[in-house]
Amino acid sequence: MSETKKPVYQPNREFAATARIKNMCEYETLREWACEDYEGFWESFAKEKITWMTPFNKVMDERNFPFVKWFEGGKLNVSVQCIDRHLDKRKNKAAIIFEGDRGDKQTITYMELYNHVNRFANMLKHDFEVTKGDRVIIYMPMIPEAAYAMLACARLGAIHSIVFGGFSAEALRDRIDDAQAKVVITADGAYRKNKPYMLKPVVDKALEGASPVEKVCVIERNGEEITWVKGRDLAYSELIEKHSAVCEPEVMESEDPLFLLYTSGSTGKPKGVQHNSAGYILWAQMTMEWVFDVKENDTYWCTADVGWITGHTYIVYGPLAMGATTVMFEGVPTYPDAGRPWKMVQEYRINQFYTAPTAIRVLHKMGEDAPNQYDLSSLKVLGTVGEPIDPPAWQWYYEAVGNSRCAIVDTYWQTETGGHIVSPLPGATPIKPGCATFPLPGIMAEILDPNTGKKVGNGESGYMCVSRPWPAMIRGIWGDEERFKQSYFGDVTKEGKPVYFTGDGAMYDEDGYITITGRTDDVINVSGHRMGTAEVEAAINKHEGVAEVAVVGKPHDLKGEGIFAYIVMKEADSIGEEVALAQEINAIIKQEIGNIALCDDMVFVSGLPKTRSGKIMRRILRAIAKGEAITQDTSTLEDPSVVDKIHAALNA
Ligand code: WT7
């Protein structure tokens, strides 16, 4: 692939002078340390950063690779790391600044956070009988109680699994069943664009019939009417005040699970990615410090939702572990207008702002000049995450939002990596638009040739891999060891040993900078959210008229990728019915998965391009969706004429 040479932006001297990692020399020193003495590197940071109840006696154990253990013998509690240990110095410091959709505001100090979380933990323990190891589903809007719920679970050693509020009852039910959750924590609903929306009815539906869930905790947010199931549903507001604000933290082993988070794979149902206590919280804190370089009096804002890994690591766990002030926002960035985020930056004097390219594109499109109308001089670091950022979006973010003086950190990582793995360091790394730049110190991320297992050279592309286990890496897929091994360690080997493969393609440019080129598998990235084509296909197949379906991603101006479905109906003469059918099918998708999986394009075709052995040739379908010429040989297809027929259907 030939790329035009990208301009290099040097770090701002003002920030560079005080950054935690000040220049590339310091970066190299840390990297070399990790290369030369991997265990010593991690041992040193784990000792320095974590407040241990009992120190660990072994840094890592990879004898049972890919089932790796870190910091064995160590005991800690993640809620202590995030709250208790700060009370000495930061009792009255804001831990969370909350802004609601309608502009309501709340500041929660570390002392108040302690009280809320301890009460919440006592309530879960006594009224919901939650104990260590139990799974608790959190299906919540973006309100402070979502963070209290997470930290309360951590305090008790219960394993939380947050389900994004946009997922449907079916999707929620699947996750509840897979995790065999005992309790659901939810809210009546919340607000979006000044209107109430509901969550509790979705929970009711997900729990219909047999369910492992015994009790539901309902937090009141919008006060709309909901139904209460007697004996099962309990109101938070009626219970919480009764409980003491002191709850002894459970003593947890380093490798005790902290949470599960379901994410899409290329096949089958979403997988429950498991993260454990010590390694995860260590890396959450270290990357917060290095990549965002948050200072004691800074205010940091990440616009993600706690339903995604970004919300876990970079709204709740990372910022609180380092004792920072983290902003939580319930609303949407374009309401009441595309100046909302900039107004908030001005008002709270935000220093680090972290969002997804999709949001940047939308804010750019809807409010090109909006940043100009606010005082954004507090900003120092601007982050992006979730998908490749295109040059126009990058340029606008850099110039209009950052006034050409902020570092842009294009952070590359995944649900499975726990935290960033490839990212610039603000103040140190000279940045290039669209480049995640270099692996963070301690992370042996490299682009390998899948055939030879060798690192590819500058100017070449290959598979984005991590060659050694790191503390925050995924520990397993809940209940499925085999799938864990196959999903991540089945594709690439280096020197004969399997290595972690991310599923992404990447390339080094002429200077060795890493650019992520996108997934190599059947996962698509819609607005920075991962979606498995197999999941969408399974939903579409539930329509009784559908005979066959294939789903691919198609470049989309705002969303990065849109969902494009090729559908074969059982009855050939669906002509004229397309609009109605498309509506029916999208209604099913909404019910099975949620609005985030709705198809942008559906085309009804008479057949799909298949090899003689029956495999669908997705590459051809992707090319057609993009409007590209078909370059591969179609003569090996079982029926080469389907390609022309698909083109005809598209042009009809
Ligand atoms: C997938 C992971 C990481 C938290 C949010 C998404 C893509 C992520 C970047 C980036 C290009 C990126 C990859 C990855 N991705 N960050 N900076 N540049 N692509 O987490 O849902 O687990 O998705 O998002 O394709 O595999 P996720």
Short mmCIF file of N, CA, C and O in Angstrom, two decimals, residues 501-617:
data_model
loop_
_atom_site.label_atom_id
_atom_site.label_comp_id
_atom_site.label_asym_id
_atom_site.label_seq_id
_atom_site.Cartn_x
_atom_site.Cartn_y
_atom_site.Cartn_z
N PHE A 501 -3.20 -12.33 18.69
CA PHE A 501 -3.52 -11.59 17.47
C PHE A 501 -4.80 -10.79 17.71
O PHE A 501 -5.81 -11.32 18.15
N THR A 502 -4.73 -9.48 17.41
CA THR A 502 -5.83 -8.57 17.71
C THR A 502 -7.02 -8.72 16.78
O THR A 502 -8.12 -8.28 17.10
N GLY A 503 -6.76 -9.27 15.57
CA GLY A 503 -7.81 -9.28 14.55
C GLY A 503 -7.69 -8.10 13.61
O GLY A 503 -8.44 -7.98 12.65
N ASP A 504 -6.74 -7.19 13.88
CA ASP A 504 -6.57 -6.02 13.02
C ASP A 504 -5.35 -6.14 12.11
O ASP A 504 -4.33 -6.71 12.50
N GLY A 505 -5.49 -5.56 10.94
CA GLY A 505 -4.35 -5.38 10.06
C GLY A 505 -3.69 -4.05 10.39
O GLY A 505 -4.34 -3.15 10.94
N ALA A 506 -2.40 -3.92 10.10
CA ALA A 506 -1.70 -2.67 10.39
C ALA A 506 -0.49 -2.57 9.49
O ALA A 506 -0.08 -3.55 8.86
N MET A 507 0.07 -1.36 9.40
CA MET A 507 1.31 -1.20 8.63
C MET A 507 2.28 -0.23 9.31
O MET A 507 1.86 0.65 10.05
N TYR A 508 3.56 -0.46 9.05
CA TYR A 508 4.59 0.51 9.46
C TYR A 508 4.82 1.45 8.29
O TYR A 508 4.94 0.99 7.16
N ASP A 509 4.88 2.75 8.55
CA ASP A 509 5.23 3.65 7.45
C ASP A 509 6.76 3.72 7.33
O ASP A 509 7.47 2.96 8.00
N GLU A 510 7.22 4.64 6.51
CA GLU A 510 8.67 4.68 6.24
C GLU A 510 9.49 5.02 7.49
O GLU A 510 10.67 4.72 7.56
N ASP A 511 8.82 5.61 8.51
CA ASP A 511 9.54 5.92 9.75
C ASP A 511 9.23 4.92 10.87
O ASP A 511 9.55 5.17 12.04
N GLY A 512 8.54 3.85 10.53
CA GLY A 512 8.22 2.85 11.55
C GLY A 512 6.99 3.19 12.38
O GLY A 512 6.71 2.53 13.38
N TYR A 513 6.24 4.20 11.98
CA TYR A 513 4.98 4.54 12.68
C TYR A 513 3.91 3.50 12.34
O TYR A 513 3.80 3.08 11.19
N ILE A 514 3.10 3.16 13.35
CA ILE A 514 2.04 2.17 13.14
C ILE A 514 0.74 2.85 12.74
O ILE A 514 0.28 3.79 13.40
N THR A 515 0.15 2.39 11.64
CA THR A 515 -1.21 2.79 11.27
C THR A 515 -2.07 1.54 11.27
O THR A 515 -1.68 0.52 10.69
N ILE A 516 -3.20 1.62 11.96
CA ILE A 516 -4.13 0.47 11.98
C ILE A 516 -4.99 0.56 10.73
O ILE A 516 -5.60 1.60 10.46
N THR A 517 -5.04 -0.53 9.96
CA THR A 517 -5.79 -0.47 8.70
C THR A 517 -7.19 -1.08 8.82
O THR A 517 -7.99 -0.92 7.92
N GLY A 518 -7.48 -1.77 9.92
CA GLY A 518 -8.84 -2.29 10.11
C GLY A 518 -8.86 -3.80 10.28
O GLY A 518 -7.84 -4.47 10.16
N ARG A 519 -10.03 -4.31 10.58
CA ARG A 519 -10.17 -5.73 10.91
C ARG A 519 -9.88 -6.62 9.70
O ARG A 519 -10.19 -6.28 8.58
N THR A 520 -9.31 -7.77 10.01
CA THR A 520 -9.05 -8.73 8.95
C THR A 520 -10.11 -9.83 8.97
O THR A 520 -10.09 -10.74 8.17
N ASP A 521 -11.03 -9.74 9.93
CA ASP A 521 -12.03 -10.80 10.07
C ASP A 521 -13.43 -10.25 9.78
O ASP A 521 -13.57 -9.17 9.23
N ASP A 522 -14.44 -10.99 10.15
CA ASP A 522 -15.81 -10.57 9.83
C ASP A 522 -16.42 -9.72 10.93
O ASP A 522 -17.60 -9.81 11.22
N VAL A 523 -15.59 -8.89 11.53
CA VAL A 523 -16.09 -7.94 12.53
C VAL A 523 -16.14 -6.59 11.85
O VAL A 523 -15.22 -6.22 11.13
N ILE A 524 -17.24 -5.86 12.04
CA ILE A 524 -17.28 -4.52 11.48
C ILE A 524 -17.34 -3.49 12.60
O ILE A 524 -17.65 -3.81 13.75
N ASN A 525 -16.99 -2.27 12.26
CA ASN A 525 -16.83 -1.24 13.27
C ASN A 525 -17.76 -0.08 12.94
O ASN A 525 -17.48 0.75 12.08
N VAL A 526 -18.92 -0.06 13.61
CA VAL A 526 -19.94 0.93 13.33
C VAL A 526 -19.87 2.01 14.40
O VAL A 526 -20.11 1.72 15.57
N SER A 527 -19.52 3.21 14.02
CA SER A 527 -19.37 4.31 14.98
C SER A 527 -18.47 3.94 16.14
O SER A 527 -18.73 4.31 17.28
N GLY A 528 -17.43 3.18 15.86
CA GLY A 528 -16.51 2.79 16.93
C GLY A 528 -17.03 1.64 17.78
O GLY A 528 -16.43 1.28 18.77
N HIS A 529 -18.17 1.07 17.40
CA HIS A 529 -18.70 -0.09 18.14
C HIS A 529 -18.51 -1.34 17.31
O HIS A 529 -18.78 -1.37 16.13
N ARG A 530 -18.08 -2.37 18.00
CA ARG A 530 -17.79 -3.62 17.32
C ARG A 530 -19.06 -4.42 17.09
O ARG A 530 -19.85 -4.60 18.00
N MET A 531 -19.22 -4.92 15.90
CA MET A 531 -20.42 -5.68 15.57
C MET A 531 -19.99 -6.89 14.76
O MET A 531 -19.24 -6.76 13.81
N GLY A 532 -20.44 -8.06 15.16
CA GLY A 532 -20.11 -9.26 14.40
C GLY A 532 -21.11 -9.44 13.27
O GLY A 532 -22.32 -9.37 13.50
N THR A 533 -20.61 -9.66 12.07
CA THR A 533 -21.54 -9.87 10.95
C THR A 533 -22.42 -11.09 11.21
O THR A 533 -23.59 -11.12 10.85
N ALA A 534 -21.85 -12.10 11.87
CA ALA A 534 -22.61 -13.32 12.15
C ALA A 534 -23.81 -13.04 13.05
O ALA A 534 -24.88 -13.63 12.87
N GLU A 535 -23.64 -12.11 14.00
CA GLU A 535 -24.76 -11.77 14.89
C GLU A 535 -25.89 -11.11 14.13
O GLU A 535 -27.07 -11.38 14.35
N VAL A 536 -25.52 -10.18 13.25
CA VAL A 536 -26.54 -9.47 12.47
C VAL A 536 -27.23 -10.45 11.52
O VAL A 536 -28.45 -10.44 11.36
N GLU A 537 -26.43 -11.34 10.94
CA GLU A 537 -27.02 -12.35 10.04
C GLU A 537 -27.99 -13.25 10.80
O GLU A 537 -29.07 -13.56 10.30
N ALA A 538 -27.62 -13.65 12.01
CA ALA A 538 -28.50 -14.52 12.80
C ALA A 538 -29.83 -13.81 13.07
O ALA A 538 -30.90 -14.43 13.02
N ALA A 539 -29.77 -12.51 13.33
CA ALA A 539 -31.00 -11.75 13.59
C ALA A 539 -31.85 -11.71 12.32
O ALA A 539 -33.06 -11.97 12.35
N ILE A 540 -31.24 -11.40 11.19
CA ILE A 540 -31.99 -11.29 9.92
C ILE A 540 -32.62 -12.63 9.56
O ILE A 540 -33.74 -12.70 9.07
N ASN A 541 -31.89 -13.70 9.86
CA ASN A 541 -32.40 -15.04 9.56
C ASN A 541 -33.67 -15.39 10.33
O ASN A 541 -34.38 -16.33 9.99
N LYS A 542 -33.94 -14.63 11.40
CA LYS A 542 -35.17 -14.90 12.16
C LYS A 542 -36.42 -14.49 11.40
O LYS A 542 -37.53 -14.86 11.78
N HIS A 543 -36.26 -13.68 10.36
CA HIS A 543 -37.42 -13.32 9.54
C HIS A 543 -37.82 -14.56 8.75
O HIS A 543 -36.98 -15.15 8.05
N GLU A 544 -39.07 -14.94 8.85
CA GLU A 544 -39.43 -16.25 8.27
C GLU A 544 -39.33 -16.31 6.75
O GLU A 544 -39.20 -17.39 6.18
N GLY A 545 -39.36 -15.14 6.10
CA GLY A 545 -39.27 -15.16 4.64
C GLY A 545 -37.84 -15.25 4.12
O GLY A 545 -37.61 -15.47 2.93
N VAL A 546 -36.85 -15.08 5.02
CA VAL A 546 -35.46 -15.02 4.57
C VAL A 546 -34.88 -16.42 4.38
O VAL A 546 -34.99 -17.27 5.27
N ALA A 547 -34.26 -16.64 3.19
CA ALA A 547 -33.63 -17.93 2.94
C ALA A 547 -32.16 -17.88 3.33
O ALA A 547 -31.63 -18.80 3.94
N GLU A 548 -31.50 -16.78 2.98
CA GLU A 548 -30.06 -16.69 3.20
C GLU A 548 -29.67 -15.23 3.30
O GLU A 548 -30.29 -14.37 2.68
N VAL A 549 -28.62 -14.97 4.04
CA VAL A 549 -28.18 -13.58 4.17
C VAL A 549 -26.67 -13.52 4.38
O VAL A 549 -26.08 -14.42 4.98
N ALA A 550 -26.08 -12.46 3.86
CA ALA A 550 -24.66 -12.18 4.13
C ALA A 550 -24.52 -10.70 4.43
O ALA A 550 -25.07 -9.86 3.73
N VAL A 551 -23.81 -10.40 5.52
CA VAL A 551 -23.66 -9.01 5.95
C VAL A 551 -22.18 -8.61 5.83
O VAL A 551 -21.30 -9.38 6.21
N VAL A 552 -21.95 -7.42 5.30
CA VAL A 552 -20.58 -6.90 5.23
C VAL A 552 -20.57 -5.44 5.68
O VAL A 552 -21.62 -4.81 5.81
N GLY A 553 -19.38 -4.91 5.93
CA GLY A 553 -19.25 -3.49 6.27
C GLY A 553 -19.04 -2.69 4.99
O GLY A 553 -18.47 -3.18 4.02
N LYS A 554 -19.52 -1.46 5.00
CA LYS A 554 -19.33 -0.57 3.85
C LYS A 554 -18.92 0.80 4.38
O LYS A 554 -19.52 1.28 5.34
N PRO A 555 -17.89 1.41 3.81
CA PRO A 555 -17.47 2.72 4.33
C PRO A 555 -18.63 3.69 4.43
O PRO A 555 -19.48 3.74 3.53
N HIS A 556 -18.70 4.41 5.54
CA HIS A 556 -19.80 5.34 5.79
C HIS A 556 -19.21 6.67 6.24
O HIS A 556 -18.32 6.68 7.11
N ASP A 557 -19.70 7.76 5.65
CA ASP A 557 -19.12 9.09 5.92
C ASP A 557 -19.02 9.44 7.39
O ASP A 557 -18.02 9.99 7.84
N LEU A 558 -20.07 9.16 8.14
CA LEU A 558 -20.06 9.57 9.54
C LEU A 558 -19.72 8.42 10.48
O LEU A 558 -18.97 8.58 11.43
N LYS A 559 -20.28 7.24 10.19
CA LYS A 559 -20.13 6.13 11.13
C LYS A 559 -18.84 5.33 10.95
O LYS A 559 -18.61 4.38 11.69
N GLY A 560 -18.04 5.68 9.97
CA GLY A 560 -16.85 4.88 9.71
C GLY A 560 -17.21 3.70 8.82
O GLY A 560 -16.84 3.63 7.67
N GLU A 561 -18.00 2.79 9.40
CA GLU A 561 -18.55 1.71 8.61
C GLU A 561 -20.05 1.62 8.83
O GLU A 561 -20.53 1.84 9.94
N GLY A 562 -20.77 1.29 7.76
CA GLY A 562 -22.19 1.03 7.87
C GLY A 562 -22.43 -0.46 7.63
O GLY A 562 -21.52 -1.18 7.21
N ILE A 563 -23.64 -0.92 7.93
CA ILE A 563 -23.95 -2.34 7.77
C ILE A 563 -24.71 -2.56 6.47
O ILE A 563 -25.73 -1.92 6.22
N PHE A 564 -24.19 -3.44 5.64
CA PHE A 564 -24.77 -3.70 4.32
C PHE A 564 -25.16 -5.17 4.27
O PHE A 564 -24.33 -6.05 4.47
N ALA A 565 -26.45 -5.45 4.02
CA ALA A 565 -26.92 -6.84 4.00
C ALA A 565 -27.39 -7.26 2.61
O ALA A 565 -28.14 -6.53 1.96
N TYR A 566 -26.93 -8.41 2.19
CA TYR A 566 -27.41 -9.05 0.96
C TYR A 566 -28.39 -10.14 1.40
O TYR A 566 -28.00 -11.05 2.15
N ILE A 567 -29.63 -10.04 0.93
CA ILE A 567 -30.64 -10.96 1.44
C ILE A 567 -31.29 -11.74 0.30
O ILE A 567 -31.68 -11.17 -0.72
N VAL A 568 -31.38 -13.04 0.48
CA VAL A 568 -32.08 -13.89 -0.48
C VAL A 568 -33.38 -14.33 0.19
O VAL A 568 -33.36 -14.90 1.29
N MET A 569 -34.53 -14.03 -0.45
CA MET A 569 -35.80 -14.42 0.13
C MET A 569 -36.19 -15.82 -0.36
O MET A 569 -35.78 -16.26 -1.44
N LYS A 570 -37.01 -16.51 0.44
CA LYS A 570 -37.46 -17.84 0.03
C LYS A 570 -38.33 -17.76 -1.22
O LYS A 570 -38.20 -18.55 -2.14
N GLU A 571 -39.25 -16.78 -1.21
CA GLU A 571 -40.10 -16.58 -2.38
C GLU A 571 -39.39 -15.60 -3.30
O GLU A 571 -39.07 -14.50 -2.88
N ALA A 572 -39.18 -16.02 -4.51
CA ALA A 572 -38.38 -15.19 -5.42
C ALA A 572 -39.05 -13.85 -5.73
O ALA A 572 -38.38 -12.85 -5.95
N ASP A 573 -40.41 -13.84 -5.74
CA ASP A 573 -41.05 -12.60 -6.22
C ASP A 573 -41.37 -11.61 -5.09
O ASP A 573 -42.51 -11.33 -4.79
N SER A 574 -40.29 -11.12 -4.49
CA SER A 574 -40.49 -10.11 -3.45
C SER A 574 -40.42 -8.71 -4.06
O SER A 574 -40.40 -7.72 -3.35
N ILE A 575 -40.35 -8.66 -5.38
CA ILE A 575 -40.22 -7.37 -6.05
C ILE A 575 -41.40 -6.46 -5.69
O ILE A 575 -42.56 -6.88 -5.68
N GLY A 576 -41.07 -5.24 -5.34
CA GLY A 576 -42.11 -4.29 -4.94
C GLY A 576 -42.35 -4.32 -3.44
O GLY A 576 -42.93 -3.41 -2.87
N GLU A 577 -41.86 -5.38 -2.79
CA GLU A 577 -42.06 -5.52 -1.34
C GLU A 577 -40.85 -5.05 -0.57
O GLU A 577 -40.82 -5.14 0.66
N GLU A 578 -39.81 -4.62 -1.29
CA GLU A 578 -38.51 -4.39 -0.64
C GLU A 578 -38.58 -3.43 0.55
O GLU A 578 -37.98 -3.69 1.59
N VAL A 579 -39.32 -2.35 0.38
CA VAL A 579 -39.35 -1.35 1.45
C VAL A 579 -39.99 -1.94 2.71
O VAL A 579 -39.46 -1.82 3.81
N ALA A 580 -41.10 -2.63 2.50
CA ALA A 580 -41.79 -3.22 3.65
C ALA A 580 -40.94 -4.30 4.30
O ALA A 580 -40.83 -4.38 5.53
N LEU A 581 -40.30 -5.12 3.47
CA LEU A 581 -39.44 -6.18 4.01
C LEU A 581 -38.28 -5.60 4.80
O LEU A 581 -37.95 -6.08 5.89
N ALA A 582 -37.67 -4.57 4.24
CA ALA A 582 -36.53 -3.95 4.93
C ALA A 582 -36.97 -3.44 6.29
O ALA A 582 -36.25 -3.59 7.28
N GLN A 583 -38.17 -2.87 6.37
CA GLN A 583 -38.67 -2.38 7.66
C GLN A 583 -38.88 -3.52 8.64
O GLN A 583 -38.50 -3.43 9.81
N GLU A 584 -39.45 -4.62 8.13
CA GLU A 584 -39.68 -5.77 9.01
C GLU A 584 -38.36 -6.31 9.53
O GLU A 584 -38.22 -6.65 10.71
N ILE A 585 -37.39 -6.39 8.64
CA ILE A 585 -36.10 -6.96 9.03
C ILE A 585 -35.39 -6.05 10.04
O ILE A 585 -34.86 -6.53 11.05
N ASN A 586 -35.44 -4.76 9.80
CA ASN A 586 -34.81 -3.86 10.78
C ASN A 586 -35.52 -3.91 12.14
O ASN A 586 -34.87 -3.78 13.18
N ALA A 587 -36.84 -4.14 12.11
CA ALA A 587 -37.56 -4.27 13.38
C ALA A 587 -37.05 -5.49 14.14
O ALA A 587 -36.91 -5.46 15.37
N ILE A 588 -36.76 -6.56 13.41
CA ILE A 588 -36.24 -7.77 14.07
C ILE A 588 -34.85 -7.51 14.64
O ILE A 588 -34.53 -7.91 15.76
N ILE A 589 -34.03 -6.81 13.87
CA ILE A 589 -32.67 -6.51 14.35
C ILE A 589 -32.74 -5.69 15.64
O ILE A 589 -32.02 -5.93 16.61
N LYS A 590 -33.66 -4.74 15.63
CA LYS A 590 -33.82 -3.88 16.81
C LYS A 590 -34.19 -4.72 18.03
O LYS A 590 -33.69 -4.51 19.13
N GLN A 591 -35.06 -5.69 17.80
CA GLN A 591 -35.50 -6.55 18.88
C GLN A 591 -34.41 -7.52 19.33
O GLN A 591 -34.24 -7.78 20.51
N GLU A 592 -33.66 -8.05 18.39
CA GLU A 592 -32.66 -9.06 18.71
C GLU A 592 -31.37 -8.45 19.27
O GLU A 592 -30.73 -9.04 20.12
N ILE A 593 -30.97 -7.30 18.72
CA ILE A 593 -29.68 -6.72 19.15
C ILE A 593 -29.86 -5.31 19.71
O ILE A 593 -29.43 -5.01 20.81
N GLY A 594 -30.49 -4.44 18.92
CA GLY A 594 -30.64 -3.05 19.34
C GLY A 594 -30.41 -2.14 18.14
O GLY A 594 -29.98 -2.60 17.07
N ASN A 595 -30.70 -0.85 18.34
CA ASN A 595 -30.61 0.09 17.22
C ASN A 595 -29.23 0.18 16.59
O ASN A 595 -29.10 0.52 15.42
N ILE A 596 -28.19 -0.10 17.40
CA ILE A 596 -26.84 0.07 16.86
C ILE A 596 -26.53 -0.92 15.75
O ILE A 596 -25.57 -0.74 15.03
N ALA A 597 -27.37 -1.95 15.59
CA ALA A 597 -27.09 -2.94 14.55
C ALA A 597 -27.99 -2.81 13.33
O ALA A 597 -27.97 -3.66 12.44
N LEU A 598 -28.81 -1.75 13.26
CA LEU A 598 -29.71 -1.59 12.12
C LEU A 598 -28.91 -1.49 10.81
O LEU A 598 -27.84 -0.90 10.78
N CYS A 599 -29.46 -2.07 9.75
CA CYS A 599 -28.75 -2.05 8.47
C CYS A 599 -28.91 -0.70 7.78
O CYS A 599 -30.00 -0.13 7.75
N ASP A 600 -27.82 -0.22 7.21
CA ASP A 600 -27.88 1.01 6.42
C ASP A 600 -28.36 0.70 5.01
O ASP A 600 -29.04 1.49 4.38
N ASP A 601 -27.96 -0.46 4.50
CA ASP A 601 -28.37 -0.87 3.16
C ASP A 601 -28.83 -2.32 3.21
O ASP A 601 -28.22 -3.14 3.88
N MET A 602 -29.91 -2.58 2.48
CA MET A 602 -30.32 -3.98 2.30
C MET A 602 -30.59 -4.14 0.82
O MET A 602 -31.29 -3.33 0.23
N VAL A 603 -30.04 -5.17 0.24
CA VAL A 603 -30.36 -5.43 -1.15
C VAL A 603 -30.85 -6.86 -1.26
O VAL A 603 -30.27 -7.78 -0.68
N PHE A 604 -31.98 -7.00 -1.96
CA PHE A 604 -32.58 -8.33 -2.11
C PHE A 604 -32.10 -8.94 -3.41
O PHE A 604 -32.28 -8.36 -4.47
N VAL A 605 -31.42 -10.07 -3.27
CA VAL A 605 -30.78 -10.67 -4.44
C VAL A 605 -31.29 -12.10 -4.63
O VAL A 605 -31.91 -12.68 -3.74
N SER A 606 -30.99 -12.67 -5.81
CA SER A 606 -31.49 -14.01 -6.08
C SER A 606 -30.53 -15.09 -5.59
O SER A 606 -30.90 -16.25 -5.48
N GLY A 607 -29.28 -14.71 -5.34
CA GLY A 607 -28.33 -15.69 -4.83
C GLY A 607 -27.07 -14.99 -4.35
O GLY A 607 -26.86 -13.81 -4.63
N LEU A 608 -26.26 -15.73 -3.57
CA LEU A 608 -25.01 -15.15 -3.04
C LEU A 608 -23.83 -15.81 -3.76
O LEU A 608 -23.91 -16.98 -4.14
N PRO A 609 -22.74 -15.06 -3.93
CA PRO A 609 -21.57 -15.66 -4.59
C PRO A 609 -20.91 -16.68 -3.66
O PRO A 609 -20.48 -16.33 -2.57
N LYS A 610 -20.87 -17.93 -4.12
CA LYS A 610 -20.30 -18.98 -3.28
C LYS A 610 -19.27 -19.78 -4.05
O LYS A 610 -19.39 -19.93 -5.27
N THR A 611 -18.33 -20.32 -3.32
CA THR A 611 -17.38 -21.24 -3.95
C THR A 611 -18.10 -22.57 -4.16
O THR A 611 -19.19 -22.79 -3.61
N ARG A 612 -17.46 -23.48 -4.88
CA ARG A 612 -18.12 -24.77 -5.12
C ARG A 612 -18.31 -25.54 -3.83
O ARG A 612 -19.19 -26.39 -3.72
N SER A 613 -17.49 -25.22 -2.83
CA SER A 613 -17.68 -25.91 -1.55
C SER A 613 -18.71 -25.20 -0.67
O SER A 613 -18.93 -25.59 0.47
N GLY A 614 -19.33 -24.15 -1.21
CA GLY A 614 -20.44 -23.53 -0.48
C GLY A 614 -20.07 -22.36 0.40
O GLY A 614 -20.90 -21.84 1.15
N LYS A 615 -18.83 -21.91 0.36
CA LYS A 615 -18.41 -20.79 1.19
C LYS A 615 -18.78 -19.47 0.52
O LYS A 615 -18.50 -19.28 -0.67
N ILE A 616 -19.38 -18.58 1.30
CA ILE A 616 -19.75 -17.27 0.73
C ILE A 616 -18.49 -16.44 0.52
O ILE A 616 -17.66 -16.33 1.42
N MET A 617 -18.34 -15.88 -0.69
CA MET A 617 -17.16 -15.06 -0.99
C MET A 617 -17.42 -13.62 -0.53
O MET A 617 -17.89 -12.79 -1.30
#
